[in-house]
Structure formats: C-alpha cells, structure tokens
Amino acid sequence: MQIVLNGQSKEIAEALTLEGLLKSLELETAHVAVELNKEIVTKTTFSSTSLKTGDEVEVVHFVGGG
Amino acid sequence: MIIFLNEKPIAIDDKLTLFQLRDRFKPTADILVRNGFPASNDVVVEEADHITLIRRGEKPPAEELEALMIARHTPGVHKKLKASCVGIAGVGGLGSAIAVALGRIGVGRLILVDYDVVEPSNLNRQQFFIDQIGEPKTEAMKANLKRINPFVEVESHQVFVTPENIPDLFDQADVLAEAFDGADQKAMLIEEFLSRFPKIPLVAASGIAGYAPSNTITTRHATKNLYLVGDGKTAARPGEGLMAPRVGIAAHHQANAIIRLLLGEKPE
C-alpha cells in the first residue's frame, strides 16, 4: 500500500506500524518527532499505530548538537 | 504637528528641519537617528517621525536610556517585539546566542530554561565569560542580558526540561526556541510542546556541528507549526565538534525566524 512520507509517495507493507516504519528507515525512535495526518503522535503509541493507505506521515529526525 | 523626540511626543512647527531640531533641543548631538536610521543630511521633519538625538560616547541618564537604545529599532517593529514573549529551551551554544540577539533587538520578555552550569568547555561557542564558570547558565545569561538591555524582562528556571514541566514553563510563550544539545531532548520537546500547544510556533535546530559551508544551514517549514534550522544531518561527534561560527549562524537563523513569526511573517 502507498503512504506519503515527508511529501513523497512510498510503498509499504499492509498494516505496518509507525514503529515498523521507523525501523525500516533505520531511525532511532528517541530521536524523531512524528506527525500523522497533521497530528503529532506520541512515542508511546508508535507500536500500536498501524498505517493506512494514503496516510501522510512527517518524520522529523534530530541529530545532536546545540 | 506631533513628532517623537527621544520617544516622547512633542509639538513642533511644520517645515522644521532635522538640524534645526538638533540645534533647539540638543546642540551637542552628533548622531541623529530618524525612524530607525542614522541621518547624515538635513531633511524636513515629517509628522509622526521618530527622532533620536545622541551625543557620541555620552552615557545617558537612566530615564533616557531606553529611548536612546531603541533609536535603531525600526518603529512599528519594536512595538510588536516589546510586547512579545519568547521561550528558550536550553541556554547553551544555540540558546545563549538566541537570547543575546533577541535581547538586543528588544523582545519584551524571555523565558530561559537550562539545568546546567557554565563550564570551561562551553566558552568555545557560548555567550558566557570566564568569571561565570560555575554559575547556573540561566542566571549568568540573565546577568549578561541585564548588561546588554536592562529593559528586557527575563524569567529564568534552572531545571531539567521534562514532558511534565513543559506546560508550566512555556505556556506564556508566543514562540518557543528549541536549543537543546541532545537529539532525544530535541525530539521530546517537539513532541510534547506541539501536542500540548499546537497553535504556538516552535523553531528547532538540527545539524549544526563542524565548519561545513555556512549556506548549508537553512530554515525550513517542517510541519504545521514546526520550523527547522540546520543542515539536518551534521551531528556533534568525536572529530566534528560544535564551533562558534556555525552554531552562531544556526542560532541567528532561529532568532530571525522567531522575530519573523512575531511580526506575522513567514520564516522561510
């Protein structure tokens, strides 16, 4: 199925969770902020949030330094 | 007609020129600022002009200081910034430079939050001094801001920012600056703040280490109310430290994005 990830179409497995998506992108859960269909998703629900066709996901990945 | 001389409204005759005004009110003034910009030529003063007369090197009395300091603030802009409140989460390389920039331009109120104290390894990039080593960063920055612009109200909290204390710390902010060091703290703040205060803009930074070209640092609109500064990838790590110039560029991108948001303009 298709979702929109950071503005670009992406093919993912059916019912993939946000946690699974981040894993496939090799991103550390603690270092990202995620928006699903314009709403911020809290980390505690990444594993229970399954993606649906057409979902718009924004993943903002942070690196250290300040 | 009415003009503002050193920010006080006064009535003057029409057709009076800038130099005539100086000769009448402060003949020793050698810096004449008209509407936020130093004037070198004589011009006819217009209705509602803001004129400031300064004698170079003269320390003004306390009651006149603010008017003379804000002479270079563009009229209209300063009024809005003076009425604004900005939260700064982390007073390190990014946060200390953001605080100094916003303090200089006259943002009315700053909320500084950091748990740490000034230490020697901060001085390669952070806006503190050797004699402040050991002081809480929030208190040291409060003292520095008082020396730079005593007309900024500074609220400081020496605490570690957690999901629980974010609402109490930052609920008064018109805009929040994320200025933490750790990637996990950055992500935590964005997640918590934007879920609790979805209508308040947040300006964060990621990818600011090293000395890669200046123009690789950008300001971008990431999502609804989240703006991101940095190159997005250059992490601080062994062999790629944090350095004053590039951290400063990022901090000033953040500060400029913040004032654009306060003035109702798009930051990117």
Short mmCIF file of C-alpha atoms in Angstrom, two decimals:
data_model
loop_
_atom_site.label_atom_id
_atom_site.label_comp_id
_atom_site.label_asym_id
_atom_site.label_seq_id
_atom_site.Cartn_x
_atom_site.Cartn_y
_atom_site.Cartn_z
CA MET A 1 0.00 0.00 0.00
CA GLN A 2 1.01 3.60 -0.52
CA ILE A 3 1.55 6.31 2.05
CA VAL A 4 3.04 9.78 1.75
CA LEU A 5 6.26 10.07 3.72
CA ASN A 6 7.73 13.57 4.08
CA GLY A 7 5.85 14.68 0.97
CA GLN A 8 6.85 11.71 -1.22
CA SER A 9 4.92 8.55 -2.10
CA LYS A 10 6.22 5.40 -0.50
CA GLU A 11 5.19 1.75 -0.86
CA ILE A 12 4.98 -0.06 2.49
CA ALA A 13 3.66 -3.39 3.79
CA GLU A 14 -0.03 -3.62 4.79
CA ALA A 15 -0.76 -2.56 8.37
CA LEU A 16 2.84 -1.56 9.05
CA THR A 17 3.05 0.29 12.38
CA LEU A 18 4.82 3.61 12.89
CA GLU A 19 7.40 1.71 14.89
CA GLY A 20 7.91 -0.67 11.95
CA LEU A 21 8.21 2.24 9.53
CA LEU A 22 10.88 3.93 11.66
CA LYS A 23 12.75 0.64 11.95
CA SER A 24 12.71 0.19 8.16
CA LEU A 25 14.10 3.74 7.84
CA GLU A 26 16.79 2.86 10.42
CA LEU A 27 15.77 5.78 12.61
CA GLU A 28 16.10 5.80 16.39
CA THR A 29 12.63 6.26 17.94
CA ALA A 30 14.00 8.58 20.63
CA HIS A 31 15.44 10.95 18.00
CA VAL A 32 12.32 11.59 15.94
CA ALA A 33 9.12 13.59 16.16
CA VAL A 34 6.30 12.17 14.03
CA GLU A 35 3.19 13.76 12.60
CA LEU A 36 0.45 11.52 11.19
CA ASN A 37 -2.16 13.33 9.07
CA LYS A 38 -1.12 16.68 10.62
CA GLU A 39 -1.36 15.48 14.22
CA ILE A 40 1.65 14.87 16.47
CA VAL A 41 1.90 11.22 17.52
CA THR A 42 3.46 10.46 20.91
CA LYS A 43 6.21 7.85 21.08
CA THR A 44 4.24 5.64 23.45
CA THR A 45 1.75 4.92 20.65
CA PHE A 46 4.22 4.23 17.79
CA SER A 47 3.91 0.46 18.24
CA SER A 48 0.10 0.48 18.36
CA THR A 49 -0.44 2.87 15.44
CA SER A 50 -0.98 0.99 12.17
CA LEU A 51 -0.69 2.92 8.93
CA LYS A 52 -3.46 3.04 6.33
CA THR A 53 -3.39 3.69 2.59
CA GLY A 54 -2.99 7.38 1.86
CA ASP A 55 -1.73 8.31 5.34
CA GLU A 56 0.51 11.36 5.37
CA VAL A 57 3.48 10.88 7.64
CA GLU A 58 6.06 13.51 8.50
CA VAL A 59 9.13 12.23 10.27
CA VAL A 60 11.47 14.86 11.66
CA HIS A 61 14.80 13.31 12.62
CA PHE A 62 17.11 15.12 15.02
CA VAL A 63 20.86 14.89 15.36
CA GLY A 64 22.72 16.11 18.44
CA GLY A 65 24.46 19.44 18.92
CA GLY A 66 23.49 22.78 20.38
CA MET B 1 2.44 68.75 14.19
CA ILE B 2 3.44 65.96 16.56
CA ILE B 3 6.73 64.07 16.34
CA PHE B 4 8.50 61.73 18.75
CA LEU B 5 11.75 63.14 20.13
CA ASN B 6 13.67 60.51 22.11
CA GLU B 7 10.37 58.57 22.06
CA LYS B 8 8.42 61.40 23.74
CA PRO B 9 5.65 63.11 21.72
CA ILE B 10 6.28 66.81 21.22
CA ALA B 11 4.60 69.50 19.12
CA ILE B 12 6.82 71.33 16.62
CA ASP B 13 6.27 73.82 13.80
CA ASP B 14 5.80 72.48 10.28
CA LYS B 15 8.84 72.68 7.98
CA LEU B 16 11.32 72.41 10.84
CA THR B 17 14.43 70.53 9.70
CA LEU B 18 16.39 67.83 11.49
CA PHE B 19 19.38 70.14 12.07
CA GLN B 20 17.14 72.91 13.40
CA LEU B 21 15.57 70.38 15.76
CA ARG B 22 19.05 69.35 16.98
CA ASP B 23 20.11 72.98 17.47
CA ARG B 24 17.00 73.62 19.51
CA PHE B 25 16.94 70.52 21.72
CA LYS B 26 20.47 69.10 21.88
CA PRO B 27 23.08 71.17 20.02
CA THR B 28 25.90 68.82 21.09
CA ALA B 29 24.24 65.77 19.45
CA ASP B 30 26.37 64.26 16.70
CA ILE B 31 24.24 61.19 15.96
CA LEU B 32 20.79 61.96 14.59
CA VAL B 33 18.59 58.92 14.12
CA ARG B 34 15.40 59.33 12.09
CA ASN B 35 12.91 56.44 12.00
CA GLY B 36 15.49 53.82 12.97
CA PHE B 37 18.23 55.00 10.60
CA PRO B 38 21.11 57.44 11.16
CA ALA B 39 20.67 60.59 9.09
CA SER B 40 23.68 62.37 7.60
CA ASN B 41 21.83 65.03 5.59
CA ASP B 42 19.44 67.67 6.78
CA VAL B 43 15.81 66.96 5.91
CA VAL B 44 12.45 68.45 6.77
CA VAL B 45 10.94 66.57 9.69
CA GLU B 46 7.58 64.98 8.93
CA GLU B 47 4.51 64.29 11.05
CA ALA B 48 4.94 61.27 13.41
CA ASP B 49 8.68 60.94 12.71
CA HIS B 50 10.72 59.26 15.43
CA ILE B 51 13.86 61.33 16.01
CA THR B 52 16.59 60.48 18.50
CA LEU B 53 19.43 62.87 19.30
CA ILE B 54 22.58 61.28 20.71
CA ARG B 55 25.95 62.68 21.70
CA ARG B 56 28.57 60.08 20.83
CA GLY B 57 30.09 58.45 23.91
CA GLU B 58 27.86 60.23 26.40
CA LYS B 59 26.27 57.97 28.99
CA PRO B 60 22.62 59.00 29.12
CA PRO B 61 20.64 59.31 32.35
CA ALA B 62 18.64 56.19 33.20
CA GLU B 63 15.30 57.69 32.23
CA GLU B 64 16.57 58.49 28.73
CA LEU B 65 18.49 55.23 28.15
CA GLU B 66 15.68 53.13 26.71
CA ALA B 67 14.69 55.79 24.20
CA LEU B 68 18.30 56.13 23.00
CA MET B 69 18.79 52.35 22.86
CA ILE B 70 15.71 51.76 20.76
CA ALA B 71 16.63 54.51 18.30
CA ARG B 72 17.94 51.90 15.84
CA HIS B 73 14.89 49.67 16.22
CA THR B 74 12.64 50.19 13.27
CA PRO B 75 9.46 51.93 14.55
CA GLY B 76 6.48 49.57 14.46
CA VAL B 77 8.74 46.53 14.61
CA HIS B 78 9.97 47.36 18.10
CA LYS B 79 6.49 47.91 19.50
CA LYS B 80 5.43 44.39 18.50
CA LEU B 81 8.63 42.75 19.73
CA LYS B 82 8.46 44.63 23.04
CA ALA B 83 5.00 43.13 23.63
CA SER B 84 6.21 39.58 22.86
CA CYS B 85 7.41 36.66 24.95
CA VAL B 86 9.84 34.01 23.67
CA GLY B 87 10.69 30.75 25.43
CA ILE B 88 14.25 29.43 25.06
CA ALA B 89 14.66 25.76 25.97
CA GLY B 90 18.38 25.26 26.62
CA VAL B 91 20.85 28.10 27.19
CA GLY B 92 23.94 26.63 25.55
CA GLY B 93 25.52 27.32 22.17
CA LEU B 94 22.20 27.95 20.45
CA GLY B 95 20.16 29.32 23.34
CA SER B 96 22.73 31.80 24.64
CA ALA B 97 23.17 33.35 21.18
CA ILE B 98 19.40 33.42 20.57
CA ALA B 99 18.91 35.13 23.95
CA VAL B 100 21.54 37.78 23.20
CA ALA B 101 20.11 38.51 19.73
CA LEU B 102 16.52 38.74 20.97
CA GLY B 103 17.61 40.80 23.98
CA ARG B 104 19.48 43.28 21.79
CA ILE B 105 16.52 43.73 19.45
CA GLY B 106 14.25 44.34 22.42
CA VAL B 107 11.93 41.33 22.69
CA GLY B 108 9.98 42.25 25.83
CA ARG B 109 10.15 39.02 27.75
CA LEU B 110 12.38 35.94 27.59
CA ILE B 111 11.88 32.65 29.45
CA LEU B 112 15.27 30.93 29.87
CA VAL B 113 15.36 27.28 30.92
CA ASP B 114 18.50 25.18 31.49
CA TYR B 115 19.57 22.83 34.30
CA ASP B 116 23.31 23.20 33.78
CA VAL B 117 26.11 25.49 34.95
CA VAL B 118 28.72 27.31 32.87
CA GLU B 119 31.87 25.24 32.42
CA PRO B 120 35.17 25.87 30.64
CA SER B 121 34.30 23.73 27.59
CA ASN B 122 31.23 25.91 26.92
CA LEU B 123 33.29 29.00 26.21
CA ASN B 124 34.31 27.90 22.69
CA ARG B 125 30.84 28.87 21.50
CA GLN B 126 28.51 30.02 24.26
CA GLN B 127 27.85 33.63 25.20
CA PHE B 128 29.30 33.49 28.73
CA PHE B 129 32.51 34.70 30.36
CA ILE B 130 35.37 33.05 32.25
CA ASP B 131 34.30 34.67 35.51
CA GLN B 132 30.89 32.98 35.15
CA ILE B 133 32.27 29.43 35.30
CA GLY B 134 30.23 27.51 37.87
CA GLU B 135 27.19 29.80 37.73
CA PRO B 136 23.86 28.42 36.50
CA LYS B 137 23.60 29.26 32.80
CA THR B 138 20.16 30.78 33.31
CA GLU B 139 21.43 33.20 35.99
CA ALA B 140 24.62 34.01 34.05
CA MET B 141 22.57 34.84 30.94
CA LYS B 142 20.12 36.89 32.98
CA ALA B 143 23.09 38.94 34.25
CA ASN B 144 24.54 39.31 30.73
CA LEU B 145 21.18 40.42 29.32
CA LYS B 146 20.86 42.99 32.09
CA ARG B 147 24.17 44.48 30.96
CA ILE B 148 23.08 44.42 27.30
CA ASN B 149 19.47 45.59 27.59
CA PRO B 150 18.01 46.12 31.07
CA PHE B 151 14.57 46.71 29.54
CA VAL B 152 14.08 43.03 28.73
CA GLU B 153 12.18 41.07 31.36
CA VAL B 154 13.98 37.77 31.93
CA GLU B 155 12.38 34.81 33.67
CA SER B 156 14.83 32.01 34.44
CA HIS B 157 14.37 28.43 35.56
CA GLN B 158 17.28 26.18 36.46
CA VAL B 159 15.52 22.87 35.86
CA PHE B 160 15.81 19.85 33.58
CA VAL B 161 13.04 20.06 30.99
CA THR B 162 10.70 17.04 31.11
CA PRO B 163 7.38 16.24 29.44
CA GLU B 164 5.72 17.04 32.78
CA ASN B 165 7.09 20.56 33.30
CA ILE B 166 6.88 21.80 29.67
CA PRO B 167 3.34 23.25 30.01
CA ASP B 168 4.16 25.24 33.16
CA LEU B 169 7.47 26.53 31.85
CA PHE B 170 6.40 27.66 28.41
CA ASP B 171 2.65 28.34 28.38
CA GLN B 172 3.25 32.14 28.23
CA ALA B 173 5.50 31.96 25.16
CA ASP B 174 4.38 33.39 21.82
CA VAL B 175 7.12 31.34 20.15
CA LEU B 176 9.42 28.64 21.55
CA ALA B 177 13.06 28.12 20.56
CA GLU B 178 14.37 24.57 20.88
CA ALA B 179 18.03 24.97 21.78
CA PHE B 180 18.98 21.67 23.38
CA ASP B 181 22.11 19.64 22.71
CA GLY B 182 20.83 16.05 22.76
CA ALA B 183 18.80 14.60 19.88
CA ASP B 184 16.47 12.79 22.30
CA GLN B 185 15.77 16.02 24.26
CA LYS B 186 15.07 17.86 20.98
CA ALA B 187 12.60 15.18 19.84
CA MET B 188 10.96 15.04 23.29
CA LEU B 189 10.40 18.81 23.38
CA ILE B 190 8.92 18.94 19.87
CA GLU B 191 6.58 16.02 20.55
CA GLU B 192 5.35 17.32 23.91
CA PHE B 193 5.13 21.00 23.07
CA LEU B 194 3.41 20.63 19.71
CA SER B 195 0.90 18.15 21.08
CA ARG B 196 0.05 20.42 24.03
CA PHE B 197 0.33 23.80 22.29
CA PRO B 198 -0.43 23.09 18.61
CA LYS B 199 -1.02 26.79 17.91
CA ILE B 200 2.31 28.11 19.23
CA PRO B 201 5.17 28.05 16.70
CA LEU B 202 8.34 26.19 17.60
CA VAL B 203 11.72 26.87 15.98
CA ALA B 204 14.14 23.95 16.39
CA ALA B 205 17.67 23.17 15.20
CA SER B 206 19.35 20.02 13.96
CA GLY B 207 22.63 19.58 12.10
CA ILE B 208 24.86 22.47 13.17
CA ALA B 209 28.21 20.91 14.10
CA GLY B 210 31.54 21.35 12.36
CA TYR B 211 32.57 24.02 9.88
CA ALA B 212 30.79 22.98 6.68
CA PRO B 213 29.83 25.89 4.39
CA SER B 214 27.58 28.49 6.02
CA ASN B 215 24.95 28.27 3.30
CA THR B 216 24.22 24.62 4.10
CA ILE B 217 22.37 25.90 7.18
CA THR B 218 18.78 26.63 6.16
CA THR B 219 15.45 27.50 7.77
CA ARG B 220 12.60 25.29 6.61
CA HIS B 221 8.95 24.83 7.42
CA ALA B 222 8.82 21.17 8.53
CA THR B 223 5.19 20.78 9.57
CA LYS B 224 2.28 22.99 10.67
CA ASN B 225 3.93 24.94 13.46
CA LEU B 226 7.44 23.50 13.38
CA TYR B 227 10.34 25.30 11.73
CA LEU B 228 13.70 23.60 11.43
CA VAL B 229 17.12 25.23 11.20
CA GLY B 230 20.34 23.45 10.29
CA ASP B 231 21.62 21.08 7.62
CA GLY B 232 19.59 18.23 9.15
CA LYS B 233 22.49 15.79 9.32
CA THR B 234 25.77 17.07 10.79
CA ALA B 235 25.70 15.71 14.35
CA ALA B 236 28.18 16.71 17.02
CA ARG B 237 30.53 13.73 17.44
CA PRO B 238 34.20 12.94 18.07
CA GLY B 239 36.14 14.67 15.29
CA GLU B 240 33.27 17.03 14.49
CA GLY B 241 32.76 19.43 17.34
CA LEU B 242 30.47 22.35 17.88
CA MET B 243 32.05 25.64 16.83
CA ALA B 244 31.08 29.24 17.50
CA PRO B 245 30.63 30.36 13.87
CA ARG B 246 28.32 27.60 12.61
CA VAL B 247 26.39 27.28 15.89
CA GLY B 248 26.05 31.07 15.79
CA ILE B 249 24.73 31.00 12.22
CA ALA B 250 22.11 28.44 13.23
CA ALA B 251 21.18 30.37 16.39
CA HIS B 252 20.71 33.55 14.39
CA HIS B 253 18.62 31.70 11.80
CA GLN B 254 16.44 30.68 14.74
CA ALA B 255 16.36 34.20 16.20
CA ASN B 256 15.43 35.71 12.83
CA ALA B 257 12.75 33.06 12.23
CA ILE B 258 11.37 33.89 15.69
CA ILE B 259 11.10 37.61 15.06
CA ARG B 260 9.54 36.97 11.65
CA LEU B 261 6.90 34.81 13.35
CA LEU B 262 6.32 37.51 15.99
CA LEU B 263 5.87 40.07 13.22
CA GLY B 264 3.42 37.82 11.37
CA GLU B 265 5.77 36.94 8.51
CA LYS B 266 6.72 33.51 7.17
CA PRO B 267 10.15 32.49 8.45
CA GLU B 268 11.34 30.52 5.45
#
